[in-house]
PDB file of C-alpha atoms in Angstrom:
ATOM      1  CA  MET A   1    -107.449  40.985 167.462  1.00  0.00           C
ATOM      2  CA  LEU A   2    -106.801  44.069 168.956  1.00  0.00           C
ATOM      3  CA  PHE A   3    -103.367  45.582 169.010  1.00  0.00           C
ATOM      4  CA  GLN A   4    -101.647  48.841 169.809  1.00  0.00           C
ATOM      5  CA  SER A   5    -100.547  51.397 167.554  1.00  0.00           C
ATOM      6  CA  VAL A   6     -99.173  54.626 167.170  1.00  0.00           C
ATOM      7  CA  ASP A   7    -100.976  57.855 165.606  1.00  0.00           C
ATOM      8  CA  PRO A   8     -98.055  59.870 164.409  1.00  0.00           C
ATOM      9  CA  SER A   9    -100.420  62.809 163.913  1.00  0.00           C
ATOM     10  CA  GLN A  10    -101.675  62.685 167.611  1.00  0.00           C
ATOM     11  CA  ASN A  11     -98.170  61.215 169.036  1.00  0.00           C
ATOM     12  CA  ARG A  12    -100.430  58.676 171.330  1.00  0.00           C
ATOM     13  CA  SER A  13    -100.909  55.141 171.160  1.00  0.00           C
ATOM     14  CA  THR A  14    -104.639  54.015 169.958  1.00  0.00           C
ATOM     15  CA  GLU A  15    -106.441  50.799 169.889  1.00  0.00           C
ATOM     16  CA  ALA A  16    -107.217  49.653 166.491  1.00  0.00           C
ATOM     17  CA  SER A  17    -108.412  46.035 164.806  1.00  0.00           C
ATOM     18  CA  TYR A  18    -108.163  44.562 161.604  1.00  0.00           C
ATOM     19  CA  ARG A  19    -111.035  46.164 160.260  1.00  0.00           C
ATOM     20  CA  ASP A  20    -109.235  49.455 160.378  1.00  0.00           C
ATOM     21  CA  PRO A  21    -107.740  50.864 157.281  1.00  0.00           C
ATOM     22  CA  VAL A  22    -105.027  48.872 155.856  1.00  0.00           C
ATOM     23  CA  GLY A  23    -101.743  48.843 157.513  1.00  0.00           C
ATOM     24  CA  ASN A  24     -99.313  46.322 158.726  1.00  0.00           C
ATOM     25  CA  VAL A  25     -98.320  45.072 162.287  1.00  0.00           C
ATOM     26  CA  PHE A  26     -95.126  44.147 163.728  1.00  0.00           C
ATOM     27  CA  GLY A  27     -95.883  42.329 166.990  1.00  0.00           C
ATOM     28  CA  GLY A  28     -93.707  41.693 170.143  1.00  0.00           C
ATOM     29  CA  GLY A  29     -95.255  39.985 173.091  1.00  0.00           C
ATOM     30  CA  GLU A  30     -97.584  42.323 174.561  1.00  0.00           C
ATOM     31  CA  GLN A  31     -96.694  45.202 172.190  1.00  0.00           C
ATOM     32  CA  SER A  32     -97.399  45.969 168.621  1.00  0.00           C
ATOM     33  CA  LEU A  33     -96.373  48.606 166.043  1.00  0.00           C
ATOM     34  CA  TYR A  34     -99.169  49.210 163.511  1.00  0.00           C
ATOM     35  CA  LEU A  35     -97.923  51.305 160.484  1.00  0.00           C
ATOM     36  CA  SER A  36     -99.527  52.615 157.591  1.00  0.00           C
ATOM     37  CA  ASN A  37     -98.127  51.402 154.259  1.00  0.00           C
ATOM     38  CA  SER A  38     -96.065  54.621 154.060  1.00  0.00           C
ATOM     39  CA  GLY A  39     -94.996  54.150 157.467  1.00  0.00           C
ATOM     40  CA  THR A  40     -94.067  50.377 156.943  1.00  0.00           C
ATOM     41  CA  GLU A  41     -91.941  51.401 153.931  1.00  0.00           C
ATOM     42  CA  VAL A  42     -89.947  53.994 155.936  1.00  0.00           C
ATOM     43  CA  PHE A  43     -89.409  51.713 158.990  1.00  0.00           C
ATOM     44  CA  ILE A  44     -88.133  48.693 156.723  1.00  0.00           C
ATOM     45  CA  ASP A  45     -86.002  51.083 154.555  1.00  0.00           C
ATOM     46  CA  VAL A  46     -84.073  52.652 157.573  1.00  0.00           C
ATOM     47  CA  LEU A  47     -83.790  49.506 159.408  1.00  0.00           C
ATOM     48  CA  MET A  48     -82.307  47.644 156.105  1.00  0.00           C
ATOM     49  CA  LEU A  49     -79.928  50.131 155.657  1.00  0.00           C
ATOM     50  CA  ALA A  50     -78.326  49.564 159.192  1.00  0.00           C
ATOM     51  CA  VAL A  51     -78.977  45.544 159.071  1.00  0.00           C
ATOM     52  CA  SER A  52     -77.026  45.521 155.528  1.00  0.00           C
ATOM     53  CA  ASP A  53     -73.968  47.334 157.138  1.00  0.00           C
ATOM     54  CA  LEU A  54     -74.107  45.188 160.212  1.00  0.00           C
ATOM     55  CA  ALA A  55     -74.744  41.684 159.251  1.00  0.00           C
ATOM     56  CA  ASP A  56     -71.676  39.286 159.782  1.00  0.00           C
ATOM     57  CA  ASP A  57     -73.508  35.915 161.049  1.00  0.00           C
ATOM     58  CA  VAL A  58     -75.766  33.463 159.429  1.00  0.00           C
ATOM     59  CA  TRP A  59     -78.691  34.842 161.677  1.00  0.00           C
ATOM     60  CA  ASP A  60     -78.074  38.145 160.743  1.00  0.00           C
ATOM     61  CA  TYR A  61     -78.759  37.567 157.089  1.00  0.00           C
ATOM     62  CA  ARG A  62     -81.800  35.388 157.746  1.00  0.00           C
ATOM     63  CA  PHE A  63     -82.811  38.578 159.658  1.00  0.00           C
ATOM     64  CA  ALA A  64     -82.094  40.364 156.575  1.00  0.00           C
ATOM     65  CA  ALA A  65     -84.158  38.005 154.648  1.00  0.00           C
ATOM     66  CA  LEU A  66     -87.258  38.561 156.694  1.00  0.00           C
ATOM     67  CA  LEU A  67     -86.971  42.523 156.427  1.00  0.00           C
ATOM     68  CA  THR A  68     -86.669  41.969 152.396  1.00  0.00           C
ATOM     69  CA  LEU A  69     -89.878  40.201 152.493  1.00  0.00           C
ATOM     70  CA  GLN A  70     -91.553  43.393 154.038  1.00  0.00           C
ATOM     71  CA  ASP A  71     -91.200  45.339 150.704  1.00  0.00           C
ATOM     72  CA  GLN A  72     -94.528  46.350 149.628  1.00  0.00           C
ATOM     73  CA  ASN A  73     -93.470  46.811 146.198  1.00  0.00           C
ATOM     74  CA  MET A  74     -92.830  43.175 145.804  1.00  0.00           C
ATOM     75  CA  MET A  75     -95.053  41.497 148.040  1.00  0.00           C
ATOM     76  CA  GLY A  76     -98.323  43.888 148.015  1.00  0.00           C
ATOM     77  CA  ARG A  77     -99.432  47.044 150.133  1.00  0.00           C
ATOM     78  CA  GLY A  78    -100.812  45.946 153.758  1.00  0.00           C
ATOM     79  CA  ALA A  79     -99.678  42.276 153.199  1.00  0.00           C
ATOM     80  CA  VAL A  80     -96.569  42.544 155.185  1.00  0.00           C
ATOM     81  CA  GLY A  81     -95.403  42.285 159.027  1.00  0.00           C
ATOM     82  CA  PHE A  82     -94.107  39.980 161.402  1.00  0.00           C
ATOM     83  CA  ASP A  83     -94.343  38.869 165.307  1.00  0.00           C
ATOM     84  CA  LEU A  84     -91.139  38.582 167.311  1.00  0.00           C
ATOM     85  CA  GLN A  85     -92.404  35.356 168.631  1.00  0.00           C
ATOM     86  CA  ASP A  86     -92.216  33.940 165.370  1.00  0.00           C
ATOM     87  CA  ILE A  87     -88.632  34.540 164.926  1.00  0.00           C
ATOM     88  CA  ALA A  88     -85.935  31.805 165.085  1.00  0.00           C
ATOM     89  CA  TRP A  89     -83.818  33.468 168.008  1.00  0.00           C
ATOM     90  CA  GLY A  90     -81.431  30.605 168.614  1.00  0.00           C
ATOM     91  CA  ALA A  91     -81.591  27.436 170.011  1.00  0.00           C
ATOM     92  CA  THR A  92     -79.076  28.267 173.066  1.00  0.00           C
ATOM     93  CA  PRO A  93     -79.680  31.332 175.488  1.00  0.00           C
ATOM     94  CA  ARG A  94     -76.524  32.671 174.212  1.00  0.00           C
ATOM     95  CA  SER A  95     -77.314  32.521 170.414  1.00  0.00           C
ATOM     96  CA  ARG A  96     -80.580  34.112 171.648  1.00  0.00           C
ATOM     97  CA  ALA A  97     -78.812  36.943 173.163  1.00  0.00           C
ATOM     98  CA  ARG A  98     -76.685  37.554 170.469  1.00  0.00           C
ATOM     99  CA  SER A  99     -79.302  37.212 167.948  1.00  0.00           C
ATOM    100  CA  LYS A 100     -81.429  40.071 170.107  1.00  0.00           C
ATOM    101  CA  ASP A 101     -78.331  42.100 170.448  1.00  0.00           C
ATOM    102  CA  PHE A 102     -78.174  42.226 166.589  1.00  0.00           C
ATOM    103  CA  VAL A 103     -81.401  43.540 166.257  1.00  0.00           C
ATOM    104  CA  LEU A 104     -81.072  46.141 168.943  1.00  0.00           C
ATOM    105  CA  ARG A 105     -77.738  47.190 167.636  1.00  0.00           C
ATOM    106  CA  ALA A 106     -79.137  47.448 163.936  1.00  0.00           C
ATOM    107  CA  THR A 107     -82.308  49.544 165.529  1.00  0.00           C
ATOM    108  CA  ALA A 108     -79.790  52.009 167.291  1.00  0.00           C
ATOM    109  CA  LEU A 109     -77.564  52.384 164.044  1.00  0.00           C
ATOM    110  CA  ALA A 110     -80.845  53.326 162.242  1.00  0.00           C
ATOM    111  CA  LEU A 111     -81.770  55.512 165.032  1.00  0.00           C
ATOM    112  CA  SER A 112     -78.505  57.279 164.484  1.00  0.00           C
ATOM    113  CA  ARG A 113     -79.609  58.387 161.008  1.00  0.00           C
ATOM    114  CA  HIS A 114     -77.192  55.891 159.281  1.00  0.00           C
ATOM    115  CA  ARG A 115     -77.163  56.307 155.558  1.00  0.00           C
ATOM    116  CA  TRP A 116     -80.596  58.175 155.749  1.00  0.00           C
ATOM    117  CA  ASN A 117     -79.010  60.725 153.196  1.00  0.00           C
ATOM    118  CA  GLU A 118     -78.852  57.831 150.336  1.00  0.00           C
ATOM    119  CA  LEU A 119     -83.267  57.496 150.556  1.00  0.00           C
ATOM    120  CA  GLY A 120     -83.942  60.364 148.612  1.00  0.00           C
ATOM    121  CA  TYR A 121     -86.451  61.442 151.195  1.00  0.00           C
ATOM    122  CA  GLU A 122     -86.523  62.437 154.781  1.00  0.00           C
ATOM    123  CA  PRO A 123     -88.067  59.650 156.390  1.00  0.00           C
ATOM    124  CA  PRO A 124     -91.196  61.013 158.509  1.00  0.00           C
ATOM    125  CA  PHE A 125     -91.678  59.540 162.035  1.00  0.00           C
ATOM    126  CA  ALA A 126     -88.980  56.957 161.400  1.00  0.00           C
ATOM    127  CA  ARG A 127     -87.281  57.709 164.979  1.00  0.00           C
ATOM    128  CA  ARG A 128     -90.605  57.057 166.664  1.00  0.00           C
ATOM    129  CA  TYR A 129     -90.966  53.799 164.829  1.00  0.00           C
ATOM    130  CA  LEU A 130     -87.636  52.590 165.301  1.00  0.00           C
ATOM    131  CA  SER A 131     -87.910  53.800 169.386  1.00  0.00           C
ATOM    132  CA  GLN A 132     -91.092  51.853 169.737  1.00  0.00           C
ATOM    133  CA  PHE A 133     -89.757  48.794 168.008  1.00  0.00           C
ATOM    134  CA  LYS A 134     -86.255  48.913 170.197  1.00  0.00           C
ATOM    135  CA  ALA A 135     -88.689  48.968 173.253  1.00  0.00           C
ATOM    136  CA  MET A 136     -90.471  46.020 171.989  1.00  0.00           C
ATOM    137  CA  VAL A 137     -87.397  43.796 171.424  1.00  0.00           C
ATOM    138  CA  GLU A 138     -85.992  45.161 174.746  1.00  0.00           C
ATOM    139  CA  ALA A 139     -88.670  43.757 176.628  1.00  0.00           C
ATOM    140  CA  PHE A 140     -89.576  40.604 174.356  1.00  0.00           C
ATOM    141  CA  PRO A 141     -88.309  37.644 176.213  1.00  0.00           C
ATOM    142  CA  THR A 142     -86.579  35.252 173.430  1.00  0.00           C
ATOM    143  CA  ALA A 143     -87.369  31.636 173.635  1.00  0.00           C
ATOM    144  CA  GLY A 144     -86.323  28.321 172.027  1.00  0.00           C
ATOM    145  CA  ASP A 145     -87.533  27.865 168.328  1.00  0.00           C
ATOM    146  CA  THR A 146     -89.659  24.920 169.375  1.00  0.00           C
ATOM    147  CA  HIS A 147     -92.765  26.231 168.591  1.00  0.00           C
ATOM    148  CA  LEU A 148     -92.288  28.559 165.747  1.00  0.00           C
ATOM    149  CA  VAL A 149     -95.331  29.121 163.284  1.00  0.00           C
ATOM    150  CA  GLY A 150     -94.187  31.874 161.594  1.00  0.00           C
ATOM    151  CA  ALA A 151     -91.990  31.851 158.178  1.00  0.00           C
ATOM    152  CA  PHE A 152     -88.409  33.099 159.224  1.00  0.00           C
ATOM    153  CA  PRO A 153     -86.265  32.532 156.497  1.00  0.00           C
ATOM    154  CA  GLY A 154     -84.114  29.439 157.045  1.00  0.00           C
ATOM    155  CA  PRO A 155     -80.408  29.351 156.529  1.00  0.00           C
ATOM    156  CA  ASP A 156     -80.598  28.444 152.817  1.00  0.00           C
ATOM    157  CA  GLU A 157     -83.109  31.655 152.465  1.00  0.00           C
ATOM    158  CA  ARG A 158     -80.688  34.200 154.087  1.00  0.00           C
ATOM    159  CA  ALA A 159     -80.030  37.471 152.117  1.00  0.00           C
ATOM    160  CA  MET A 160     -76.414  36.896 150.888  1.00  0.00           C
ATOM    161  CA  ALA A 161     -76.798  38.805 147.681  1.00  0.00           C
ATOM    162  CA  SER A 162     -75.919  42.663 148.066  1.00  0.00           C
ATOM    163  CA  CYS A 163     -77.005  45.158 145.712  1.00  0.00           C
ATOM    164  CA  SER A 164     -73.707  46.082 143.763  1.00  0.00           C
ATOM    165  CA  GLN A 165     -74.885  49.926 143.250  1.00  0.00           C
ATOM    166  CA  HIS A 166     -76.552  50.519 146.708  1.00  0.00           C
ATOM    167  CA  ARG A 167     -74.712  48.337 148.990  1.00  0.00           C
ATOM    168  CA  ILE A 168     -78.077  47.010 150.663  1.00  0.00           C
ATOM    169  CA  LEU A 169     -78.966  43.348 151.169  1.00  0.00           C
ATOM    170  CA  SER A 170     -81.488  41.980 149.057  1.00  0.00           C
ATOM    171  CA  ALA A 171     -83.595  39.028 147.879  1.00  0.00           C
ATOM    172  CA  LEU A 172     -81.483  38.607 144.911  1.00  0.00           C
ATOM    173  CA  PRO A 173     -81.611  36.577 142.591  1.00  0.00           C
ATOM    174  CA  HIS A 174     -85.561  36.471 143.397  1.00  0.00           C
ATOM    175  CA  TRP A 175     -86.167  39.989 142.724  1.00  0.00           C
ATOM    176  CA  GLU A 176     -84.167  42.589 140.723  1.00  0.00           C
ATOM    177  CA  GLY A 177     -82.448  44.745 143.231  1.00  0.00           C
ATOM    178  CA  CYS A 178     -82.592  45.932 146.415  1.00  0.00           C
ATOM    179  CA  PHE A 179     -85.415  47.894 148.106  1.00  0.00           C
ATOM    180  CA  LEU A 180     -83.864  51.430 146.245  1.00  0.00           C
ATOM    181  CA  CYS A 181     -83.863  49.776 143.011  1.00  0.00           C
ATOM    182  CA  THR A 182     -87.328  48.732 143.178  1.00  0.00           C
ATOM    183  CA  THR A 183     -89.092  51.558 144.380  1.00  0.00           C
ATOM    184  CA  PRO A 184     -91.209  53.230 141.818  1.00  0.00           C
TER     185      PRO A 184
END
C-alpha cells in the first residue's frame, strides 16, 4: 500500500510504503499523513491539548479516547495511527457535521499554539502536521457509520477522566496518567 507523506527536511510530499522506516499513518480519503514516531508524538500532544479543552459532548470524548490510543509510550512505537473513514462520525448529516466541526475547531486551536508552553519542548513541524491534517479533514466526506472496520472508541470507552495535574483527558483508569505524566 502506498501513501503520501511529508518529509519535513525537504518540505515536500513523497511516496512511501509500509516497507519504509517505522512510522505511523493517519489517513483520510485520498490523503494520508505519514509521521515518524517523534512526529506522531508531537502531532498527538498538541492536538490532545486542544481536544481536552474543547470537549463537551459524548462524541468529543470518544475522539479524545482515540487520540489517547495514539500514545506510543503505552501502545508501542510505530504501532499507532488511524483513518478518518474508521471514525463513527454520526448517524445523521447534522451529527456528522458537528463531529467534523469539532475536529476542525480542535485542530485550529492547536494551530494557535494553545498550551504548547506546557509541553516542555518546542514541537518541531507541529504546524505543518496540523495544517495537513486540517486539510485532510476538510476534504474528507463523512459518511454514515454502517460500514466501520476500525476501532473508534464507543460511548462507554470515551475519555472521561482528566489528569488533575495537567488538565488533559486521558485513558484513566487504564493508564496511570495523561501523556505528560507518562512521557519518559
